[in-house]
Short mmCIF file of C-alpha atoms in Angstrom, two decimals:
data_model
loop_
_atom_site.label_atom_id
_atom_site.label_comp_id
_atom_site.label_asym_id
_atom_site.label_seq_id
_atom_site.Cartn_x
_atom_site.Cartn_y
_atom_site.Cartn_z
CA LYS N 1 10.83 16.21 -4.81
CA ALA N 2 7.54 16.53 -2.94
CA GLY N 3 5.73 13.34 -2.02
CA VAL N 4 2.15 12.32 -2.61
CA THR N 5 -0.26 14.75 -1.02
CA GLN N 6 -3.84 14.09 -0.04
CA THR N 7 -6.57 16.47 1.03
CA PRO N 8 -8.31 16.73 3.31
CA ARG N 9 -6.47 14.75 5.98
CA TYR N 10 -9.55 14.26 8.13
CA LEU N 11 -13.22 14.27 7.27
CA ILE N 12 -16.41 13.61 9.19
CA LYS N 13 -19.62 12.93 7.31
CA THR N 14 -23.02 11.48 8.08
CA ARG N 15 -24.72 8.53 6.47
CA GLY N 16 -26.24 9.27 3.09
CA GLN N 17 -23.89 12.12 2.28
CA GLN N 18 -21.28 12.02 -0.43
CA VAL N 19 -17.58 12.87 -0.21
CA THR N 20 -14.75 13.76 -2.58
CA LEU N 21 -11.13 13.11 -1.73
CA SER N 22 -8.18 14.54 -3.61
CA CYS N 23 -4.72 13.22 -4.39
CA SER N 24 -1.73 14.93 -6.00
CA PRO N 25 0.92 12.45 -7.17
CA ILE N 26 4.65 12.87 -7.11
CA SER N 27 5.72 15.16 -9.91
CA GLY N 28 6.20 13.15 -13.10
CA HIS N 29 4.16 10.19 -11.89
CA ARG N 30 1.28 9.32 -14.15
CA SER N 31 -0.34 6.40 -12.38
CA VAL N 32 -2.53 6.96 -9.33
CA SER N 33 -4.05 4.16 -7.28
CA TRP N 34 -6.51 4.32 -4.41
CA TYR N 35 -6.73 1.94 -1.46
CA GLN N 36 -9.05 1.61 1.49
CA GLN N 37 -7.57 0.63 4.85
CA THR N 38 -9.71 -0.67 7.69
CA PRO N 39 -8.80 -2.70 10.78
CA GLY N 40 -11.00 -5.55 9.66
CA GLN N 41 -10.18 -5.78 5.95
CA GLY N 42 -6.69 -4.35 5.85
CA LEU N 43 -5.50 -2.58 2.72
CA GLN N 44 -7.78 -3.14 -0.25
CA PHE N 45 -7.38 -1.88 -3.78
CA LEU N 46 -10.09 0.45 -5.06
CA PHE N 47 -8.96 1.53 -8.54
CA GLU N 48 -6.05 2.75 -10.60
CA TYR N 49 -5.83 5.55 -13.16
CA PHE N 50 -3.25 6.19 -15.81
CA SER N 51 -3.43 9.02 -18.32
CA GLU N 52 -6.97 9.86 -17.23
CA THR N 53 -8.19 6.31 -17.84
CA GLN N 54 -9.25 3.78 -15.26
CA ARG N 55 -7.16 0.71 -15.96
CA ASN N 56 -8.13 -1.49 -13.06
CA LYS N 57 -10.86 -1.64 -10.46
CA GLY N 58 -11.17 -3.54 -7.23
CA ASN N 59 -14.20 -5.24 -5.79
CA PHE N 60 -16.08 -2.25 -4.45
CA PRO N 61 -19.65 -1.13 -5.15
CA GLY N 62 -20.46 1.51 -7.73
CA ARG N 63 -20.81 4.12 -4.99
CA PHE N 64 -17.04 4.36 -5.16
CA SER N 65 -15.81 6.20 -8.22
CA GLY N 66 -12.80 8.18 -9.28
CA ARG N 67 -11.25 10.23 -11.99
CA GLN N 68 -7.91 11.57 -13.05
CA PHE N 69 -7.14 14.92 -14.57
CA SER N 70 -4.66 15.82 -17.29
CA ASN N 71 -2.10 16.92 -14.68
CA SER N 72 -2.35 13.41 -13.11
CA ARG N 73 -4.13 14.68 -10.02
CA SER N 74 -6.91 12.34 -8.99
CA GLU N 75 -10.13 12.45 -7.04
CA MET N 76 -12.24 9.71 -5.61
CA ASN N 77 -15.89 10.05 -4.72
CA VAL N 78 -18.06 8.01 -2.43
CA SER N 79 -21.79 8.58 -2.70
CA THR N 80 -24.50 7.61 -0.23
CA LEU N 81 -22.06 7.05 2.58
CA GLU N 82 -22.50 4.09 4.89
CA LEU N 83 -21.07 3.53 8.35
CA GLY N 84 -18.81 0.84 6.92
CA ASP N 85 -17.12 3.37 4.66
CA SER N 86 -15.28 4.76 7.65
CA ALA N 87 -11.65 4.10 6.83
CA LEU N 88 -8.29 5.52 5.92
CA TYR N 89 -8.23 6.19 2.18
CA LEU N 90 -4.77 6.03 0.72
CA CYS N 91 -3.53 7.26 -2.59
CA ALA N 92 -0.35 5.95 -4.22
CA SER N 93 1.48 7.12 -7.31
CA SER N 94 4.00 5.51 -9.61
CA LEU N 95 5.62 6.31 -12.95
CA PRO N 96 5.24 3.53 -14.36
CA THR N 97 8.00 2.72 -16.81
CA SER N 98 7.50 0.88 -20.08
CA GLY N 99 4.27 -0.71 -18.85
CA ARG N 100 6.17 -2.77 -16.27
CA THR N 101 5.54 -2.80 -12.61
CA ASP N 102 6.90 0.15 -10.73
CA THR N 103 7.10 1.11 -7.09
CA GLN N 104 4.01 2.77 -5.69
CA TYR N 105 4.56 5.59 -3.20
CA PHE N 106 1.83 6.40 -0.75
CA GLY N 107 0.43 9.61 0.61
CA PRO N 108 -0.52 10.12 4.27
CA GLY N 109 -4.15 9.23 3.64
CA THR N 110 -7.52 10.80 4.36
CA ARG N 111 -9.23 9.59 7.51
CA LEU N 112 -12.97 9.43 6.79
CA THR N 113 -15.40 8.96 9.63
CA VAL N 114 -19.05 8.33 8.82
CA LEU N 115 -21.52 8.98 11.64
CA GLY U 1 -6.97 -14.32 -7.48
CA GLU U 2 -3.85 -13.29 -5.65
CA SER U 3 -3.80 -13.56 -1.92
CA VAL U 4 -1.06 -12.68 0.46
CA GLY U 5 -0.82 -13.87 4.04
CA LEU U 6 1.32 -13.02 7.02
CA HIS U 7 2.26 -15.59 9.61
CA LEU U 8 2.43 -13.45 12.76
CA PRO U 9 0.28 -10.46 13.62
CA THR U 10 2.68 -9.16 16.31
CA LEU U 11 6.42 -9.54 16.69
CA SER U 12 8.20 -8.30 19.79
CA VAL U 13 11.99 -8.05 19.73
CA GLN U 14 14.71 -6.62 21.93
CA GLU U 15 16.51 -3.55 20.71
CA GLY U 16 19.64 -4.60 18.89
CA ASP U 17 18.33 -8.01 17.91
CA ASN U 18 17.51 -9.01 14.36
CA SER U 19 13.88 -9.19 13.24
CA ILE U 20 12.35 -11.47 10.65
CA ILE U 21 8.90 -10.88 9.23
CA ASN U 22 7.40 -13.51 6.94
CA CYS U 23 4.85 -13.44 4.16
CA ALA U 24 3.29 -16.05 1.88
CA TYR U 25 1.77 -15.43 -1.52
CA SER U 26 -0.35 -17.62 -3.74
CA ASN U 27 0.31 -16.68 -7.36
CA SER U 28 3.44 -18.37 -8.66
CA ALA U 29 3.45 -16.00 -11.66
CA SER U 30 3.93 -12.93 -9.45
CA ASP U 31 6.90 -10.86 -10.52
CA TYR U 32 7.25 -7.95 -8.14
CA PHE U 33 7.20 -7.87 -4.37
CA ILE U 34 7.43 -4.92 -2.01
CA TRP U 35 7.75 -4.38 1.71
CA TYR U 36 6.15 -1.34 3.26
CA LYS U 37 6.41 0.13 6.75
CA GLN U 38 3.48 2.02 8.22
CA GLU U 39 3.82 4.15 11.31
CA SER U 40 0.85 5.38 13.24
CA GLY U 41 -0.97 8.17 11.44
CA LYS U 42 1.07 7.83 8.26
CA GLY U 43 0.74 6.13 4.92
CA PRO U 44 2.80 3.05 4.01
CA GLN U 45 6.43 3.87 3.37
CA PHE U 46 8.45 1.92 0.81
CA ILE U 47 11.25 -0.11 2.38
CA ILE U 48 12.60 -2.49 -0.21
CA ASP U 49 11.47 -4.43 -3.22
CA ILE U 50 12.51 -7.51 -5.16
CA ARG U 51 11.69 -8.98 -8.53
CA SER U 52 11.16 -12.64 -9.22
CA ASN U 53 14.49 -13.01 -11.01
CA MET U 54 16.26 -12.47 -7.69
CA ASP U 55 16.41 -14.48 -4.46
CA LYS U 56 17.84 -11.82 -2.21
CA ARG U 57 18.21 -8.09 -2.08
CA GLN U 58 19.86 -5.96 0.56
CA GLY U 59 19.30 -2.41 1.64
CA GLN U 60 20.39 -0.41 4.62
CA ARG U 61 19.88 -2.80 7.59
CA VAL U 62 17.15 -4.62 5.66
CA THR U 63 17.24 -7.73 3.51
CA VAL U 64 14.42 -9.26 1.54
CA LEU U 65 14.51 -12.94 0.70
CA LEU U 66 12.31 -14.53 -1.92
CA ASN U 67 11.70 -18.26 -2.11
CA LYS U 68 9.69 -18.88 -5.25
CA THR U 69 9.56 -22.61 -4.70
CA VAL U 70 7.41 -22.27 -1.60
CA LYS U 71 6.05 -18.82 -2.50
CA HIS U 72 7.47 -17.17 0.56
CA LEU U 73 8.87 -13.73 1.19
CA SER U 74 10.68 -12.47 4.26
CA LEU U 75 12.00 -9.18 5.54
CA GLN U 76 15.01 -9.19 7.80
CA ILE U 77 15.88 -6.12 9.84
CA ALA U 78 19.34 -6.08 11.37
CA ALA U 79 20.05 -4.48 14.75
CA THR U 80 16.42 -3.50 15.28
CA GLN U 81 15.93 -0.03 16.70
CA PRO U 82 12.99 1.62 18.49
CA GLY U 83 12.34 3.63 15.32
CA ASP U 84 11.62 0.37 13.53
CA SER U 85 8.47 -0.10 15.58
CA ALA U 86 5.61 -0.04 13.07
CA VAL U 87 3.32 -2.29 11.07
CA TYR U 88 5.02 -4.00 8.16
CA PHE U 89 3.16 -5.09 5.05
CA CYS U 90 4.25 -7.25 2.21
CA ALA U 91 2.62 -6.52 -1.12
CA VAL U 92 2.52 -8.29 -4.43
CA GLU U 93 1.94 -6.37 -7.61
CA ASN U 94 -0.16 -7.88 -10.35
CA ASN U 95 1.50 -8.56 -13.68
CA ALA U 96 -0.22 -5.62 -15.32
CA GLY U 97 1.57 -3.38 -12.83
CA ASN U 98 -1.52 -1.55 -11.69
CA MET U 99 -2.65 -3.17 -8.49
CA LEU U 100 -1.07 -4.17 -5.19
CA THR U 101 -2.39 -6.98 -3.03
CA PHE U 102 -1.37 -6.53 0.57
CA GLY U 103 -0.83 -8.95 3.39
CA GLY U 104 -2.62 -8.36 6.68
CA GLY U 105 0.37 -6.70 8.31
CA THR U 106 2.72 -7.57 11.16
CA ARG U 107 3.18 -5.21 14.06
CA LEU U 108 6.80 -5.00 15.12
CA MET U 109 7.39 -3.86 18.69
CA VAL U 110 10.92 -3.08 19.79
CA LYS U 111 11.66 -3.32 23.48
CA PRO U 112 14.38 -1.02 24.83
#
């Protein structure tokens, strides 16, 4: 079974631009979560989608948004990019089963550099 | 809210020795705990997990111990190998099952 895939793997943007990142979950997984990883803040939760609905959101400004499609694929968008948005953006998918916690499996990430 | 902390940022061990990586968490109601391994240029890779109704769980060369009394989690790696060199994160999932809170990470360096 193929793992979580993310595109693109690397991206360079300039301040003020906007960016869209894509994530394809493991086949059969319906929950997709996004995390931001930086050296200073570590891994921080952005948001989680299940059946096209955002169920949880982390403490990030409204410039960060996402969506999920009917095939469970997800995109996240960052508008008006700032230098501090430079990070590794990770996507994780999980089943989940019966509403209980379930293991999240991560993709390789998209490395975003904002100049 | 939940917070997760790691005691040591870097752990250096000799090849063949056992490694122990520790993690503290704050929410006594937490039910699900996971250890991830992240190698350079890759996303976190699932290693082992444990639920709060267990104290210990073993995998291949890895053991996770959970002490709910002091809210402490540890990962033990037996016979550490060079391929174990990576950053290790503990993570706690919220009770709704839709968010992970990660520790800061411990870098494990294995000396040949």
